[in-house]
Amino acid sequence: MNLTPYLIRGLATGGQFALVAIGYTMVYGILKLINFAHGDLFMLSGIMMIYLAASFPTMPMWVTILIMIALTVFVGFAIEKCAYSPLRTAPRMSVMISAIGVSYLLENTATYVTGGQPMTYPTIGILNKTIDIVGTSTKLVVIITPILVLVLIVLLTQLINHTKIGMAMRAVSKDFETARLMGIKINNVISMTFVIGSALAVVGSILYFTTYPAITPTAGAMPGLKAFVAAVFGGIGSIPGAVIGAFLIGICETIIKGLPSAWNVSVFSDAFTFALLIIILTCKPTGLFGEKATDKV
């Protein structure tokens, strides 16, 4: 069994999960909130891309992509302002319930608009070109994905470590109240976090649905859940942890799906992801790179 094609596809799948996982981990790092609507935002960007491409067929694809990115980022920003910002001082359970409500709202709205029927993602030029890798035919998006993900992670790291807004994000994630007392505009920092997370989810959506072009209103549920698992696996709140966790999950899942059909184990590819999470959390409850939190008295 030649593992090279499976490793390449696993890196691509893991990269797509990583872009979504970063959104989970950034929001949690600042608000200690699991944004359950993040996977549905991932799905919504794919559906918006379909409608934009169908409504404006003569528009250059790069313009369509830019409009779709802007719309998705706006939705992510609006979700934070409408569903989370008013609950800033509410108990954490209230915010979590709000996040679940937003998730179902997005899914049901998409179902109402589309009728719940599967739709096909539009073809994006170069990403859909087919090339041969070690004798196996594969889409160019599979090769581009890990490279693009690493570039985006480097840029995000530079933003967090070497810019004013990045410094503010780090301060807020360390101590919310102290950062507020020091004059940091908390709401601006939180909004920027949602904007960045939404933008990365859009890129992940483009790469994922180019690889798996069938979209339904629930298409973001499993990728979103796996991205969340990757974030927890790596240590939620840790960006490197989320990325490494996503790559490990993507590679393991792809290899399991590629095992001989006679073994009949491919049906357990999703279950393996969650079993691996249970094992890791049993041995290291904070995840691979998570830091143990100390409760203040």
Coordinates of C-alpha atoms in Angstrom, one line a residue:
M1 CA 0.0 0.0 0.0
N2 CA 1.5 3.3 -1.2
L3 CA 0.9 5.8 1.6
T4 CA 2.1 8.9 -0.2
P5 CA -1.2 9.8 -2.0
Y6 CA -3.1 9.3 1.3
L7 CA -0.6 11.5 3.2
I8 CA -1.0 14.2 0.7
R9 CA -4.8 14.1 0.8
G10 CA -4.6 13.8 4.6
L11 CA -2.6 17.0 4.8
A12 CA -5.1 18.7 2.5
T13 CA -8.1 17.5 4.6
G14 CA -6.3 18.5 7.8
G15 CA -5.5 21.9 6.4
Q16 CA -9.1 22.5 5.7
F17 CA -10.1 21.5 9.2
A18 CA -7.2 23.7 10.6
L19 CA -8.6 26.9 9.1
V20 CA -11.9 26.3 10.8
A21 CA -10.3 25.1 14.0
I22 CA -8.3 28.3 14.3
G23 CA -11.6 30.2 14.5
Y24 CA -12.8 28.0 17.3
T25 CA -9.6 28.4 19.3
M26 CA -9.2 32.1 18.8
V27 CA -12.8 32.8 20.0
Y28 CA -12.4 30.5 23.0
G29 CA -9.0 32.0 23.8
I30 CA -10.6 35.4 24.3
L31 CA -14.2 34.8 25.3
K32 CA -14.0 31.3 26.7
L33 CA -16.9 30.6 24.3
I34 CA -17.4 27.6 22.0
N35 CA -18.8 29.3 18.9
F36 CA -21.1 26.4 17.7
A37 CA -22.2 28.5 14.8
H38 CA -18.8 28.5 13.2
G39 CA -19.3 25.3 11.3
D40 CA -22.6 26.6 9.9
L41 CA -20.8 29.8 8.8
F42 CA -18.5 27.6 6.9
M43 CA -21.5 26.0 5.2
L44 CA -23.2 29.4 4.6
S45 CA -20.2 30.7 2.7
G46 CA -20.4 27.7 0.3
I47 CA -24.1 28.3 -0.4
M48 CA -23.5 32.0 -0.9
M49 CA -20.8 31.2 -3.4
I50 CA -23.2 29.0 -5.3
Y51 CA -25.9 31.7 -5.5
L52 CA -23.4 34.4 -6.4
A53 CA -21.9 32.3 -9.2
A54 CA -25.3 31.4 -10.6
S55 CA -26.7 35.0 -10.3
F56 CA -23.7 36.7 -11.9
P57 CA -22.3 34.1 -14.4
T58 CA -20.3 36.7 -16.3
M59 CA -18.6 38.1 -13.3
P60 CA -14.9 37.0 -13.0
M61 CA -14.5 34.3 -10.4
W62 CA -12.0 36.2 -8.3
V63 CA -14.6 39.0 -7.9
T64 CA -17.2 36.5 -6.9
I65 CA -14.9 35.1 -4.3
L66 CA -14.0 38.5 -2.9
I67 CA -17.8 39.4 -2.6
M68 CA -18.5 36.0 -0.9
I69 CA -15.6 36.6 1.6
A70 CA -16.9 40.1 2.4
L71 CA -20.5 38.8 2.9
T72 CA -19.4 35.9 5.1
V73 CA -17.1 38.1 7.2
F74 CA -20.1 40.5 7.6
V75 CA -22.3 37.6 8.8
G76 CA -19.7 36.5 11.3
F77 CA -19.3 40.1 12.6
A78 CA -23.1 40.4 12.8
I79 CA -23.4 37.2 14.7
E80 CA -21.0 38.5 17.3
K81 CA -22.8 41.8 17.6
C82 CA -26.3 40.5 17.8
A83 CA -26.0 37.1 19.6
Y84 CA -22.9 37.4 21.8
S85 CA -22.2 41.0 22.5
P86 CA -25.4 41.6 24.5
L87 CA -24.6 38.6 26.7
R88 CA -21.1 39.8 27.6
T89 CA -21.9 39.8 31.3
A90 CA -24.3 36.9 31.2
P91 CA -23.5 33.5 32.6
R92 CA -21.4 31.4 30.3
M93 CA -24.3 28.9 29.8
S94 CA -26.5 31.6 28.4
V95 CA -23.9 32.5 25.8
M96 CA -23.5 28.8 24.8
I97 CA -27.2 28.4 24.4
S98 CA -27.2 31.5 22.2
A99 CA -24.4 30.0 20.1
I100 CA -26.4 26.8 19.6
G101 CA -29.5 28.9 18.7
V102 CA -27.5 30.8 16.0
S103 CA -26.2 27.5 14.6
Y104 CA -29.8 26.2 14.2
L105 CA -30.9 29.5 12.8
L106 CA -28.3 29.4 10.1
E107 CA -29.1 25.8 9.2
N108 CA -32.8 26.3 9.1
T109 CA -32.5 29.5 7.1
A110 CA -30.3 27.7 4.6
T111 CA -32.8 24.9 4.4
Y112 CA -35.7 27.4 3.8
V113 CA -33.7 29.2 1.0
T114 CA -32.4 26.1 -0.8
G115 CA -35.3 23.7 -0.1
G116 CA -32.8 21.4 1.6
Q117 CA -31.7 20.0 -1.8
P118 CA -28.0 19.2 -2.4
M119 CA -26.3 21.7 -4.6
T120 CA -23.0 21.7 -6.5
Y121 CA -20.2 24.1 -5.7
P122 CA -19.0 26.1 -8.7
T123 CA -15.8 25.2 -10.5
I124 CA -12.9 27.5 -9.6
G125 CA -10.4 27.4 -12.5
I126 CA -6.9 26.3 -11.4
L127 CA -8.1 24.6 -8.2
N128 CA -10.0 22.0 -10.2
K129 CA -7.2 21.1 -12.5
T130 CA -6.1 17.5 -12.3
I131 CA -2.5 16.4 -11.9
D132 CA -0.8 13.0 -11.3
I133 CA 0.9 12.4 -8.0
V134 CA 2.8 9.1 -7.7
G135 CA 0.6 7.6 -10.4
T136 CA -2.6 8.8 -8.7
S137 CA -4.8 11.5 -10.3
T138 CA -5.8 14.3 -7.9
K139 CA -7.1 17.8 -8.0
L140 CA -4.6 20.6 -7.7
V141 CA -6.5 22.0 -4.7
V142 CA -5.1 19.0 -2.7
I143 CA -1.6 20.2 -3.3
I144 CA -2.3 23.9 -2.8
T145 CA -4.2 23.4 0.4
P146 CA -1.3 22.6 2.9
I147 CA 0.9 25.3 1.3
L148 CA -1.8 27.9 1.6
V149 CA -2.7 26.9 5.1
L150 CA 0.9 27.2 6.3
V151 CA 1.2 30.7 4.6
L152 CA -2.0 31.9 6.3
I153 CA -0.8 30.5 9.7
V154 CA 2.5 32.4 9.3
L155 CA 0.7 35.6 8.5
L156 CA -1.7 35.1 11.4
T157 CA 1.2 34.5 13.8
Q158 CA 2.9 37.6 12.6
L159 CA -0.3 39.6 13.1
I160 CA -0.7 38.3 16.6
N161 CA 2.9 38.7 17.7
H162 CA 3.9 41.9 15.9
T163 CA 0.9 44.2 15.6
K164 CA -1.0 46.4 18.0
I165 CA -4.3 44.5 17.6
G166 CA -2.4 41.2 18.0
M167 CA -0.9 42.5 21.3
A168 CA -4.4 43.5 22.4
M169 CA -5.7 40.0 21.6
R170 CA -3.0 38.4 23.6
A171 CA -3.6 40.7 26.5
V172 CA -7.4 40.0 26.5
S173 CA -6.9 36.3 26.3
K174 CA -4.6 36.4 29.3
D175 CA -6.8 38.6 31.5
F176 CA -10.0 40.0 30.2
E177 CA -10.7 42.5 33.1
T178 CA -7.1 43.7 33.5
A179 CA -7.0 44.4 29.7
R180 CA -10.2 46.4 30.0
L181 CA -8.7 48.5 32.9
M182 CA -5.6 49.1 30.8
G183 CA -7.7 50.9 28.2
I184 CA -7.9 48.1 25.6
K185 CA -11.1 48.4 23.6
I186 CA -12.5 44.9 24.4
N187 CA -15.3 45.0 21.9
N188 CA -13.0 46.0 19.0
V189 CA -10.7 43.1 19.9
I190 CA -13.5 40.6 20.0
S191 CA -15.0 41.8 16.7
M192 CA -11.6 41.6 15.0
T193 CA -11.3 38.0 16.4
F194 CA -14.6 37.1 14.8
V195 CA -13.6 38.8 11.5
I196 CA -10.3 36.9 11.3
G197 CA -12.0 33.6 12.3
S198 CA -14.7 34.1 9.7
A199 CA -12.2 34.9 6.9
L200 CA -10.2 31.8 7.6
A201 CA -13.4 29.7 7.6
V202 CA -14.2 31.1 4.2
V203 CA -10.9 30.0 2.8
G204 CA -11.4 26.6 4.4
S205 CA -14.8 26.5 2.8
I206 CA -13.5 27.2 -0.7
L207 CA -10.8 24.5 -0.4
Y208 CA -13.2 22.0 1.2
F209 CA -16.1 22.4 -1.2
T210 CA -13.8 22.4 -4.2
T211 CA -12.6 19.0 -3.0
Y212 CA -16.1 17.8 -2.0
P213 CA -18.5 19.9 -4.1
A214 CA -21.9 18.6 -2.8
I215 CA -23.4 21.1 -0.4
T216 CA -26.5 20.8 1.8
P217 CA -27.6 23.0 4.8
T218 CA -26.0 20.5 7.1
A219 CA -22.7 20.3 5.2
G220 CA -20.9 22.3 7.8
A221 CA -21.9 20.1 10.8
M222 CA -19.3 17.3 10.5
P223 CA -16.4 19.5 9.3
G224 CA -17.2 22.0 12.0
L225 CA -17.4 19.3 14.6
K226 CA -14.1 17.7 13.5
A227 CA -12.4 21.2 13.5
F228 CA -13.7 21.6 17.0
V229 CA -12.3 18.2 18.0
A230 CA -9.0 19.3 16.4
A231 CA -9.0 22.5 18.5
V232 CA -9.7 20.5 21.7
F233 CA -7.2 17.8 20.7
G234 CA -4.4 20.3 20.3
G235 CA -5.4 22.3 23.4
I236 CA -8.2 24.7 22.8
G237 CA -6.9 28.3 23.0
S238 CA -3.6 27.3 21.3
I239 CA -3.4 28.1 17.6
P240 CA -0.4 25.7 16.9
G241 CA -2.2 23.0 18.8
A242 CA -5.4 23.4 16.7
V243 CA -3.3 23.2 13.5
I244 CA -1.3 20.2 14.5
G245 CA -4.5 18.5 15.8
A246 CA -6.2 19.1 12.5
F247 CA -3.4 17.7 10.4
L248 CA -3.2 14.6 12.6
I249 CA -6.9 14.0 12.3
G250 CA -6.9 14.6 8.6
I251 CA -4.0 12.2 7.9
C252 CA -5.4 9.4 10.2
E253 CA -8.9 9.7 8.7
T254 CA -7.6 9.6 5.1
I255 CA -5.4 6.6 5.8
I256 CA -8.3 4.7 7.4
K257 CA -10.6 5.5 4.4
G258 CA -7.8 4.2 2.1
L259 CA -7.4 0.8 3.8
P260 CA -8.5 -2.2 1.8
S261 CA -12.3 -2.4 1.4
A262 CA -12.2 -6.1 2.5
W263 CA -11.3 -4.9 5.9
N264 CA -14.5 -2.8 6.0
V265 CA -13.0 -0.3 8.5
S266 CA -13.6 2.9 6.5
V267 CA -17.0 3.3 8.1
F268 CA -15.2 3.9 11.4
S269 CA -13.2 6.9 10.0
D270 CA -15.4 9.5 11.8
A271 CA -15.6 7.4 15.0
F272 CA -11.8 7.1 15.1
T273 CA -11.6 10.9 15.3
F274 CA -13.6 11.0 18.4
A275 CA -12.0 7.9 19.9
L276 CA -8.6 9.5 19.5
L277 CA -9.9 12.7 21.2
I278 CA -11.1 10.6 24.2
I279 CA -7.7 8.9 24.5
I280 CA -5.8 12.1 24.3
L281 CA -8.0 13.9 26.9
T282 CA -7.9 10.9 29.2
C283 CA -4.1 11.1 29.2
K284 CA -3.8 14.9 28.9
P285 CA -7.1 16.7 29.8
T286 CA -5.9 20.1 28.5
G287 CA -5.0 18.7 25.0
L288 CA -1.5 18.3 23.5
F289 CA -0.5 22.0 23.9
G290 CA -3.1 23.4 26.2
E291 CA -2.1 25.1 29.4
K292 CA -3.7 24.2 32.7
A293 CA -5.9 27.1 33.9
T294 CA -5.7 28.3 37.5
D295 CA -9.0 29.5 38.9
K296 CA -8.8 32.9 40.6
V297 CA -10.1 33.2 44.2

